[in-house]
Amino acid sequence: MTTTSTTSSSPQSQPQPLQLKENIELSDTEKQIIERLLNTIRHFELQTVLRIAGGWVRDKLLGKDCYDIDIAIDDMSGSDFVDKVRQYLLTTGEEAQGVAVIPSNPDQSKHLETARMRLCGMWVDFVNLRCEEYCENSRIPEMKFGTALEDALRRDLTINSLFYNINNGKVEDLTNRGISDLKAGKIVTPLPPEKTFLDDPLRVLRAIRFGARFGFTLDEELKVAAACDDVKAALAAKISRERIGTEVDLMISGNQPVKAMGYICDLTLFKVIFSLPAEFEPDVSEDCYRLCIAYLDATWNFIQSIDSYTFDVSWKDEQKRLSFYAALFLPLRETTYKDKKGKKIPVVNHIFRESLKRKVSDAETVVNIHRSLGKFTSLIPALLSDEDNIILSEDACGPELADISISSKLRVSTGFLLREIKEFWRVALLISLLIYPSDVDCTQDYLNKQVDLDKKRDLYKAIESRIVELGLDKVWNEKPLVGGKDIMSELMLKTGGPLVREWQTKLLAWQLAHPSGNADECVDWMRQTNAKRARTE
């Protein structure tokens, strides 16, 4: 049976109208927090109006829990109000916890100082209502005290512009379309989208992320604005690569990574977000970016079809995240650029480290997965075979197999491969099966969603079972039976070097070929093999 996508084949399919809660339902903890805030106002006889802003209101109306409470204050700064809450709590015998002021940090989308404290076991942020004025070449606005309407209009999306007025217990929709857009499942900006995006191009990525997360439809005018050259230029020039990387990672780690990346491709933002070096080879084809999405789509469906035991529990989320990246960049795995020393480097490394400013370990893991694919695909026929003495293909053989019996070659070769990619060997196996058999071009099959993932799932389970049966599931944790110092002693060497490294490889191959062997047997084999070598030389 051919498995096709049900999650992303139609990113703009119309969502069904949503049923929203008529009233905000507060948890007991939320009631206790609000009571303390209102008591603070009464204690100091303030005229202050407090509003819970943004995502909390949206999620509550959708009937979802939310633990991110942001309080917007109409007549003083967040730090000033937190100080009053602290003073009030002291009068009741309750000590304020975790009081802190978080300075503005534009690169992290923190344009204004925020005060924070812990109330009833939950973190609550406080900031004054504000309006923004942007300079032409910066996404960092000049912040001023504003009205509730001005604060609502400056927000990224209408669904995030709602307030819950805790003074009167009512939801405020000051843009007059936040609730209707939430019901209709539409992603719309409060102000004209091109101006909104040019002021802060990061909002393009947030619109995509929320659209994918909730399965909402991107407004047509918003799509036109997001894809226009001026906005793409502003996105490249005004937004830090760290912030772009953070948004992309939230999309990849979210509940609809295929839909999110599909939006990025449809809006012709792929080259802006996943920028490549100035020079690279070979050239990237016109179909490359569509193929990136197609591989990601196939991987998403592949993982959904595999039983939950497939990924180790402790690594499950991380394995999925990096498997999606490995699939997304699969068509770029053989594209390289030259560094300052003229060394060829995979462009995938550049994307992670320069375009997205992600962790070095992410880049290394995905590049290692890509590098392992040739070896893995060459081992697949042997891993699927019932024969004990199957002859491996040339691609599956390495120098480590030189002194190993035919019956042990498969275990040794697979063991070396798994020691290279460690906990991510299941990810590498999954990605390998996307391009297996490697001598058949499946590009159009993936683009047309005509890949038989059920068959690939069966192959996956068979190969996974064989690797576990061979006792290689945690092979990277096995320590060498014979260490470098012992090798130097046997060879009567004073320092290490290529010869020691060569013997380390040989002894590890022996160890993999003899899983029940011990250190003495390994040393005896080394002596015999070294003696034969000396005689032949």
Coordinates of C-alpha atoms in Angstrom, one line a residue:
M1 CA 0.0 0.0 0.0
T2 CA 1.3 3.4 -0.9
T3 CA 1.4 5.8 2.1
T4 CA 0.6 9.4 1.2
S5 CA 0.7 12.5 3.4
T6 CA -2.4 13.4 5.4
T7 CA -0.6 16.2 7.3
S8 CA 0.8 18.4 4.6
S9 CA -0.4 17.6 1.1
S10 CA -2.7 20.6 1.2
P11 CA -1.2 23.3 3.5
Q12 CA -4.1 25.7 2.7
S13 CA -7.0 23.3 3.2
Q14 CA -9.8 25.2 4.9
P15 CA -10.1 24.4 8.6
Q16 CA -13.4 23.7 10.2
P17 CA -14.9 26.5 12.3
L18 CA -13.7 26.2 15.8
Q19 CA -15.9 26.1 18.9
L20 CA -14.5 28.6 21.4
K21 CA -15.2 28.7 25.1
E22 CA -17.8 31.4 25.9
N23 CA -15.9 32.3 29.1
I24 CA -12.4 32.0 30.4
E25 CA -12.3 29.1 32.8
L26 CA -9.7 29.7 35.5
S27 CA -7.8 27.0 37.3
D28 CA -7.6 27.2 41.1
T29 CA -4.0 28.4 40.8
E30 CA -4.9 31.1 38.3
K31 CA -7.7 32.3 40.6
Q32 CA -5.2 32.5 43.5
I33 CA -2.8 34.5 41.4
I34 CA -5.4 36.9 40.2
E35 CA -6.7 37.4 43.7
R36 CA -3.2 38.5 44.9
L37 CA -2.9 40.9 42.0
L38 CA -6.3 42.5 42.6
N39 CA -5.7 42.7 46.3
T40 CA -2.5 44.6 45.6
I41 CA -4.5 47.2 43.6
R42 CA -7.0 47.5 46.5
H43 CA -4.2 47.7 49.1
F44 CA -2.5 50.6 47.5
E45 CA -5.8 52.2 46.2
L46 CA -4.6 52.1 42.6
Q47 CA -6.5 52.8 39.5
T48 CA -4.4 50.3 37.6
V49 CA -6.0 48.0 35.0
L50 CA -4.4 44.6 34.6
R51 CA -4.8 42.4 31.5
I52 CA -3.5 39.0 30.7
A53 CA -2.2 39.2 27.2
G54 CA -1.7 37.1 24.1
G55 CA -1.2 33.3 24.0
W56 CA -2.8 32.6 27.3
V57 CA -6.1 34.1 26.2
R58 CA -6.0 32.4 22.9
D59 CA -5.3 29.0 24.4
K60 CA -7.9 29.4 27.1
L61 CA -10.6 30.2 24.5
L62 CA -9.5 27.1 22.6
G63 CA -9.9 25.0 25.8
K64 CA -6.2 24.4 26.2
D65 CA -4.1 24.7 29.3
C66 CA -1.4 27.5 29.3
Y67 CA 1.2 28.1 31.9
D68 CA 2.6 31.3 30.3
I69 CA 1.0 34.2 32.0
D70 CA 1.9 37.7 30.8
I71 CA 0.4 40.7 32.6
A72 CA 0.0 44.0 30.7
I73 CA -0.2 47.1 33.0
D74 CA -1.8 50.3 31.8
D75 CA -0.2 53.0 34.1
M76 CA 3.2 51.8 35.4
S77 CA 6.2 49.6 34.5
G78 CA 6.3 46.0 35.2
S79 CA 9.1 46.3 37.8
D80 CA 7.1 49.1 39.6
F81 CA 4.0 46.9 39.9
V82 CA 6.0 43.8 40.9
D83 CA 7.5 45.9 43.7
K84 CA 4.0 46.7 44.9
V85 CA 3.0 43.1 44.8
R86 CA 6.0 42.2 46.9
Q87 CA 5.1 44.8 49.5
Y88 CA 1.5 43.6 49.6
L89 CA 2.5 40.0 50.1
L90 CA 4.8 41.0 53.0
T91 CA 1.7 42.4 54.8
T92 CA 0.0 39.0 54.5
G93 CA 3.1 37.2 55.8
E94 CA 3.8 35.7 52.3
E95 CA 7.3 36.2 50.9
A96 CA 7.7 37.1 47.3
Q97 CA 9.6 34.5 45.3
G98 CA 11.9 34.7 42.3
V99 CA 11.5 38.5 41.8
A100 CA 13.7 39.5 38.8
V101 CA 13.9 42.1 36.1
I102 CA 14.8 40.7 32.6
P103 CA 16.5 43.4 30.6
S104 CA 15.5 44.1 27.0
N105 CA 17.1 41.8 24.4
P106 CA 16.0 42.6 20.8
D107 CA 17.7 39.6 19.3
Q108 CA 15.5 37.4 21.5
S109 CA 12.4 39.5 20.6
K110 CA 12.6 41.2 24.0
H111 CA 12.1 44.8 23.1
L112 CA 11.2 46.0 26.6
E113 CA 12.3 45.3 30.1
T114 CA 10.1 42.7 31.8
A115 CA 9.6 42.0 35.5
R116 CA 9.0 38.5 36.7
M117 CA 8.0 36.8 39.9
R118 CA 6.7 33.4 41.1
L119 CA 3.2 33.4 42.4
C120 CA 1.5 30.2 43.7
G121 CA 4.1 28.1 42.0
M122 CA 3.8 29.7 38.6
W123 CA 6.0 32.2 36.8
V124 CA 4.2 35.5 35.9
D125 CA 5.7 38.2 33.7
F126 CA 4.8 41.9 34.0
V127 CA 5.2 44.6 31.4
N128 CA 3.4 47.9 30.6
L129 CA 1.1 48.4 27.6
R130 CA 3.2 49.8 24.8
C131 CA 3.3 51.1 21.3
E132 CA 6.2 50.8 18.9
E133 CA 7.9 53.0 16.3
Y134 CA 10.4 51.3 13.9
C135 CA 13.4 52.8 12.1
E136 CA 13.8 51.9 8.5
N137 CA 16.8 49.5 8.8
S138 CA 16.1 47.9 12.2
R139 CA 13.6 45.6 13.7
I140 CA 14.4 47.1 17.1
P141 CA 11.5 49.5 17.8
E142 CA 11.4 52.6 20.0
M143 CA 9.1 51.6 22.8
K144 CA 6.6 54.0 24.4
F145 CA 3.8 53.7 26.9
G146 CA 0.7 52.9 24.9
T147 CA -3.0 52.3 25.2
A148 CA -4.6 48.8 25.2
L149 CA -5.6 49.3 21.6
E150 CA -2.1 50.4 20.5
D151 CA -0.7 47.4 22.3
A152 CA -3.1 45.1 20.6
L153 CA -2.4 46.5 17.1
R154 CA 1.4 46.2 17.5
R155 CA 1.1 42.4 18.0
D156 CA 2.1 39.9 15.4
L157 CA -1.3 38.2 14.8
T158 CA -4.9 39.0 15.6
I159 CA -5.3 35.7 17.5
N160 CA -2.4 36.8 19.7
S161 CA -3.8 40.3 20.3
L162 CA -6.6 39.3 22.7
F163 CA -6.7 40.5 26.4
Y164 CA -8.3 39.1 29.5
N165 CA -9.1 42.1 31.7
I166 CA -8.7 40.7 35.2
N167 CA -10.3 43.7 36.8
N168 CA -13.7 42.9 35.3
G169 CA -13.2 39.3 34.2
K170 CA -13.9 39.9 30.5
V171 CA -12.1 39.1 27.2
E172 CA -11.2 42.2 25.2
D173 CA -10.9 41.9 21.4
L174 CA -9.7 45.4 20.6
T175 CA -8.8 44.6 16.9
N176 CA -12.4 43.5 16.5
R177 CA -11.3 40.4 14.7
G178 CA -9.2 38.3 17.1
I179 CA -12.1 36.1 18.1
S180 CA -13.6 35.8 14.7
D181 CA -10.2 34.9 13.2
L182 CA -9.6 32.3 16.0
K183 CA -13.1 30.8 15.3
A184 CA -12.4 30.7 11.5
G185 CA -8.8 29.4 11.9
K186 CA -7.2 32.3 10.1
I187 CA -3.7 33.7 10.5
V188 CA -4.1 37.5 10.0
T189 CA -2.0 40.5 11.1
P190 CA -3.8 43.3 13.0
L191 CA -2.3 45.9 10.7
P192 CA -1.6 45.6 6.9
P193 CA 0.8 42.6 6.6
E194 CA 3.5 44.2 4.5
K195 CA 4.0 47.0 7.0
T196 CA 3.8 44.5 9.9
F197 CA 6.5 42.3 8.3
L198 CA 8.7 45.2 7.2
D199 CA 8.6 46.6 10.8
D200 CA 9.6 43.2 12.2
P201 CA 10.2 40.4 9.6
L202 CA 10.4 37.8 12.4
R203 CA 6.6 38.0 12.4
V204 CA 6.7 36.1 9.0
L205 CA 8.1 33.1 10.7
R206 CA 5.8 33.4 13.7
A207 CA 2.8 33.5 11.3
I208 CA 4.1 30.3 9.7
R209 CA 4.7 28.6 13.0
F210 CA 1.3 29.4 14.4
G211 CA -0.4 28.6 11.2
A212 CA 1.2 25.1 11.2
R213 CA 0.8 24.6 14.9
F214 CA -3.0 25.2 14.9
G215 CA -3.7 24.0 11.3
F216 CA -4.9 27.5 10.5
T217 CA -5.1 29.1 7.0
L218 CA -2.7 31.9 6.1
D219 CA -4.5 35.0 5.0
E220 CA -4.1 35.6 1.2
E221 CA -2.9 39.2 1.7
L222 CA -0.5 37.9 4.3
K223 CA 1.0 35.3 1.9
V224 CA 1.5 37.9 -0.8
A225 CA 3.3 40.2 1.7
A226 CA 5.4 37.4 3.2
A227 CA 6.6 36.4 -0.3
C228 CA 7.4 39.9 -1.6
D229 CA 11.1 40.8 -2.3
D230 CA 11.1 43.7 0.2
V231 CA 10.0 41.5 3.1
K232 CA 12.5 38.7 2.1
A233 CA 15.3 41.3 2.0
A234 CA 14.3 42.7 5.4
L235 CA 14.1 39.1 6.8
A236 CA 17.7 38.5 5.6
A237 CA 19.0 41.9 6.8
K238 CA 17.2 42.8 10.0
I239 CA 16.8 39.4 11.8
S240 CA 19.6 37.7 13.6
R241 CA 20.4 34.2 12.4
E242 CA 20.1 32.9 16.0
R243 CA 16.4 34.1 16.1
I244 CA 15.7 32.6 12.7
G245 CA 17.2 29.3 13.9
T246 CA 15.1 29.4 17.1
E247 CA 11.9 29.8 15.1
V248 CA 12.8 27.0 12.6
D249 CA 13.7 24.7 15.5
L250 CA 10.3 25.4 17.1
M251 CA 8.7 24.5 13.8
I252 CA 10.7 21.3 13.4
S253 CA 10.1 20.3 17.0
G254 CA 6.4 21.1 16.8
N255 CA 3.3 19.1 15.9
Q256 CA 3.3 19.9 12.2
P257 CA 6.9 20.3 10.9
V258 CA 5.9 19.3 7.3
K259 CA 3.2 21.9 7.1
A260 CA 5.5 24.6 8.5
M261 CA 8.3 23.8 6.0
G262 CA 5.7 23.6 3.3
Y263 CA 4.7 27.1 4.0
I264 CA 8.3 28.2 3.9
C265 CA 8.7 26.6 0.5
D266 CA 5.4 27.9 -0.9
L267 CA 6.2 31.5 0.2
T268 CA 9.6 31.1 -1.6
L269 CA 11.5 31.7 1.7
F270 CA 13.6 28.6 1.6
K271 CA 16.7 30.2 0.2
V272 CA 16.4 33.1 2.6
I273 CA 16.1 31.0 5.7
F274 CA 18.4 28.1 4.8
S275 CA 20.9 30.3 3.0
L276 CA 23.8 28.6 1.3
P277 CA 27.5 29.8 0.9
A278 CA 28.3 32.2 -1.9
E279 CA 29.9 29.3 -3.9
F280 CA 29.1 25.6 -3.7
E281 CA 29.0 22.6 -6.0
P282 CA 27.2 20.9 -7.6
D283 CA 24.4 23.4 -8.4
V284 CA 21.1 23.0 -6.7
S285 CA 18.3 22.0 -9.1
E286 CA 14.9 23.8 -9.3
D287 CA 13.2 20.8 -7.8
C288 CA 15.6 20.6 -4.8
Y289 CA 13.5 22.6 -2.3
R290 CA 10.3 20.7 -3.2
L291 CA 12.2 17.5 -2.8
C292 CA 13.4 18.6 0.6
I293 CA 9.8 19.0 1.7
A294 CA 8.9 15.7 0.0
Y295 CA 11.6 13.8 2.0
L296 CA 10.5 15.5 5.2
D297 CA 6.9 14.5 4.4
A298 CA 7.9 10.9 3.8
T299 CA 9.9 10.8 7.0
W300 CA 7.0 12.2 9.0
N301 CA 4.7 9.5 7.7
F302 CA 7.4 6.8 8.0
I303 CA 7.8 7.6 11.7
Q304 CA 4.1 7.6 12.3
S305 CA 3.9 4.1 10.8
I306 CA 6.5 2.7 13.0
D307 CA 5.6 1.4 16.5
S308 CA 6.5 3.6 19.4
Y309 CA 9.2 1.2 20.6
T310 CA 11.4 2.1 17.7
F311 CA 13.1 5.1 19.3
D312 CA 14.7 4.8 22.7
V313 CA 12.5 6.6 25.2
S314 CA 15.3 8.9 26.5
W315 CA 16.1 10.0 22.9
K316 CA 12.7 9.9 21.3
D317 CA 12.1 13.7 20.9
E318 CA 15.7 14.4 19.9
Q319 CA 15.8 11.5 17.5
K320 CA 12.7 12.7 15.8
R321 CA 13.9 16.3 15.6
L322 CA 17.2 15.4 14.0
S323 CA 15.6 12.8 11.7
F324 CA 13.4 15.6 10.3
Y325 CA 16.4 17.8 9.8
A326 CA 18.3 14.9 8.1
A327 CA 15.4 14.3 5.8
L328 CA 14.8 18.0 5.0
F329 CA 18.4 18.5 3.9
L330 CA 18.8 15.0 2.3
P331 CA 18.9 16.4 -1.3
L332 CA 21.8 18.7 -0.2
R333 CA 23.9 15.9 1.3
E334 CA 26.4 15.8 -1.5
T335 CA 26.6 19.6 -2.0
T336 CA 29.8 21.1 -0.7
Y337 CA 31.7 24.4 -0.4
K338 CA 35.4 25.1 0.3
D339 CA 36.5 26.7 3.6
K340 CA 39.4 29.1 3.8
K341 CA 41.9 26.3 3.7
G342 CA 40.3 24.9 0.5
K343 CA 38.8 21.9 2.4
K344 CA 35.4 20.7 1.1
I345 CA 32.7 21.0 3.7
P346 CA 29.0 19.9 3.4
V347 CA 26.7 22.8 2.9
V348 CA 24.4 21.2 5.5
N349 CA 27.1 22.1 8.1
H350 CA 26.9 25.7 6.9
I351 CA 23.1 25.8 7.2
F352 CA 23.2 24.6 10.8
R353 CA 26.2 26.7 12.0
E354 CA 25.8 29.9 9.9
S355 CA 22.2 30.1 8.5
L356 CA 20.5 28.9 11.7
K357 CA 23.2 29.3 14.3
R358 CA 22.2 26.0 15.9
K359 CA 24.3 23.8 18.1
V360 CA 27.5 22.3 16.7
S361 CA 26.3 18.9 17.8
D362 CA 23.2 19.2 15.6
A363 CA 25.4 19.9 12.6
E364 CA 27.7 17.1 13.3
T365 CA 25.0 14.6 14.0
V366 CA 23.1 15.3 10.7
V367 CA 26.2 15.4 8.6
N368 CA 27.3 12.1 10.2
I369 CA 23.9 10.6 9.4
H370 CA 24.3 11.7 5.8
R371 CA 27.8 10.3 5.6
S372 CA 26.6 6.9 6.9
L373 CA 23.9 6.5 4.3
G374 CA 26.2 4.9 1.6
K375 CA 27.5 2.4 4.0
F376 CA 24.1 1.6 5.5
T377 CA 22.4 1.1 2.1
S378 CA 25.2 -1.2 1.1
L379 CA 24.7 -3.3 4.2
I380 CA 20.9 -3.6 3.8
P381 CA 20.9 -6.7 1.5
A382 CA 23.2 -8.5 3.9
L383 CA 21.2 -7.5 7.0
L384 CA 18.0 -8.8 5.3
S385 CA 19.7 -12.1 4.2
D386 CA 19.2 -15.3 6.1
E387 CA 22.6 -16.6 5.0
D388 CA 25.4 -16.6 7.6
N389 CA 28.3 -16.4 5.1
I390 CA 26.9 -13.8 2.7
I391 CA 29.6 -11.9 0.8
L392 CA 29.4 -8.1 1.4
S393 CA 29.5 -5.6 -1.4
E394 CA 32.7 -3.6 -1.9
D395 CA 31.0 -0.5 -0.5
A396 CA 30.3 -2.3 2.7
C397 CA 33.8 -3.5 3.2
G398 CA 36.5 -1.5 4.9
P399 CA 40.2 -2.1 5.9
E400 CA 39.0 -3.3 9.4
L401 CA 37.7 -6.5 7.7
A402 CA 41.1 -7.6 6.4
D403 CA 41.7 -10.3 9.0
I404 CA 38.1 -11.2 9.8
S405 CA 36.3 -14.4 8.7
I406 CA 33.5 -14.2 6.2
S407 CA 30.9 -15.3 8.9
S408 CA 31.8 -12.3 11.1
K409 CA 32.2 -9.6 8.5
L410 CA 28.6 -8.4 8.7
R411 CA 28.7 -8.0 12.5
V412 CA 32.0 -6.2 12.3
S413 CA 31.1 -3.9 9.5
T414 CA 27.7 -3.0 11.0
G415 CA 29.4 -2.6 14.5
F416 CA 31.9 -0.1 13.1
L417 CA 29.1 1.9 11.4
L418 CA 27.0 2.0 14.6
R419 CA 29.9 3.1 16.7
E420 CA 30.2 6.1 14.4
I421 CA 26.6 7.3 14.6
K422 CA 25.8 5.9 18.1
E423 CA 22.3 6.6 19.4
F424 CA 21.2 7.9 16.0
W425 CA 21.6 4.6 14.1
R426 CA 17.9 4.1 13.9
V427 CA 17.5 7.6 12.4
A428 CA 20.3 6.7 9.9
L429 CA 18.5 3.4 9.0
L430 CA 15.3 5.2 8.5
I431 CA 16.8 7.8 6.2
S432 CA 18.8 5.1 4.4
L433 CA 15.6 3.4 3.5
L434 CA 14.3 6.5 1.9
I435 CA 17.0 6.3 -0.8
Y436 CA 17.2 2.5 -0.9
P437 CA 18.0 0.9 -3.4
S438 CA 20.5 3.6 -4.2
D439 CA 20.8 2.7 -7.8
V440 CA 17.2 3.7 -8.5
D441 CA 16.2 7.4 -8.8
C442 CA 13.0 7.9 -6.7
T443 CA 12.9 11.7 -7.0
Q444 CA 9.6 11.8 -9.0
D445 CA 8.0 9.2 -6.7
Y446 CA 8.7 11.4 -3.7
L447 CA 7.6 14.5 -5.4
N448 CA 4.3 12.8 -6.5
K449 CA 3.9 11.1 -3.1
Q450 CA 3.9 7.6 -4.7
V451 CA 6.4 5.9 -2.3
D452 CA 5.4 2.6 -0.8
L453 CA 6.2 3.5 2.9
D454 CA 4.5 0.3 4.1
K455 CA 7.1 -1.8 2.4
K456 CA 9.9 0.5 3.7
R457 CA 8.4 0.1 7.2
D458 CA 8.6 -3.7 7.0
L459 CA 12.2 -3.5 5.8
Y460 CA 13.0 -1.1 8.7
K461 CA 11.6 -3.5 11.3
A462 CA 13.4 -6.5 9.8
I463 CA 16.7 -4.7 9.8
E464 CA 16.3 -3.2 13.2
S465 CA 15.5 -6.7 14.6
R466 CA 18.6 -8.2 12.9
I467 CA 20.8 -5.5 14.4
V468 CA 19.4 -6.2 17.8
E469 CA 19.8 -9.9 17.2
L470 CA 23.5 -9.3 16.4
G471 CA 23.9 -7.7 19.8
L472 CA 24.9 -4.4 18.3
D473 CA 22.1 -2.1 19.8
K474 CA 24.5 -0.4 22.2
V475 CA 27.7 -1.4 20.7
W476 CA 29.2 2.1 21.0
N477 CA 29.2 1.7 24.8
E478 CA 31.6 -1.3 24.6
K479 CA 35.1 -0.4 25.7
P480 CA 38.1 -1.8 23.9
L481 CA 39.4 -5.0 25.5
V482 CA 43.0 -3.8 24.8
G483 CA 44.0 -0.2 25.3
G484 CA 46.6 1.9 23.6
K485 CA 49.2 1.4 26.3
D486 CA 48.9 -2.3 26.1
I487 CA 49.3 -2.2 22.3
M488 CA 52.5 0.0 22.6
S489 CA 53.8 -2.5 25.1
E490 CA 53.3 -5.5 22.9
L491 CA 54.8 -3.7 19.9
M492 CA 57.6 -2.3 22.1
L493 CA 56.8 1.3 21.0
K494 CA 57.7 4.4 23.1
T495 CA 55.1 6.7 21.5
G496 CA 51.8 6.2 19.8
G497 CA 51.1 7.0 16.1
P498 CA 49.6 5.5 12.9
L499 CA 50.7 1.9 13.8
V500 CA 49.0 2.0 17.2
R501 CA 45.8 3.4 15.6
E502 CA 45.9 0.7 13.0
W503 CA 46.1 -2.0 15.7
Q504 CA 43.3 -0.3 17.7
T505 CA 41.1 -0.8 14.6
K506 CA 42.2 -4.4 14.1
L507 CA 41.6 -5.3 17.7
L508 CA 38.2 -3.7 17.8
A509 CA 37.3 -5.7 14.7
W510 CA 38.4 -8.9 16.5
Q511 CA 36.4 -7.9 19.5
L512 CA 33.3 -7.3 17.3
A513 CA 33.9 -10.7 15.6
H514 CA 34.2 -12.4 19.0
P515 CA 31.6 -10.9 21.3
S516 CA 32.3 -13.5 24.0
G517 CA 36.1 -13.0 23.8
N518 CA 38.3 -11.6 26.6
A519 CA 41.4 -9.4 26.8
D520 CA 43.8 -12.3 27.0
E521 CA 42.4 -13.9 23.9
C522 CA 42.5 -10.6 22.1
V523 CA 46.2 -10.1 23.0
D524 CA 47.0 -13.7 21.9
W525 CA 45.4 -13.0 18.5
M526 CA 47.4 -9.8 18.2
R527 CA 50.6 -11.6 18.9
Q528 CA 49.9 -14.3 16.3
T529 CA 48.8 -11.8 13.7
N530 CA 51.8 -9.5 14.3
A531 CA 54.2 -12.5 14.1
K532 CA 52.6 -13.6 10.7
R533 CA 53.0 -10.0 9.5
A534 CA 56.6 -9.9 10.5
R535 CA 57.4 -13.1 8.7
T536 CA 55.7 -12.0 5.5
E537 CA 57.6 -8.6 5.6

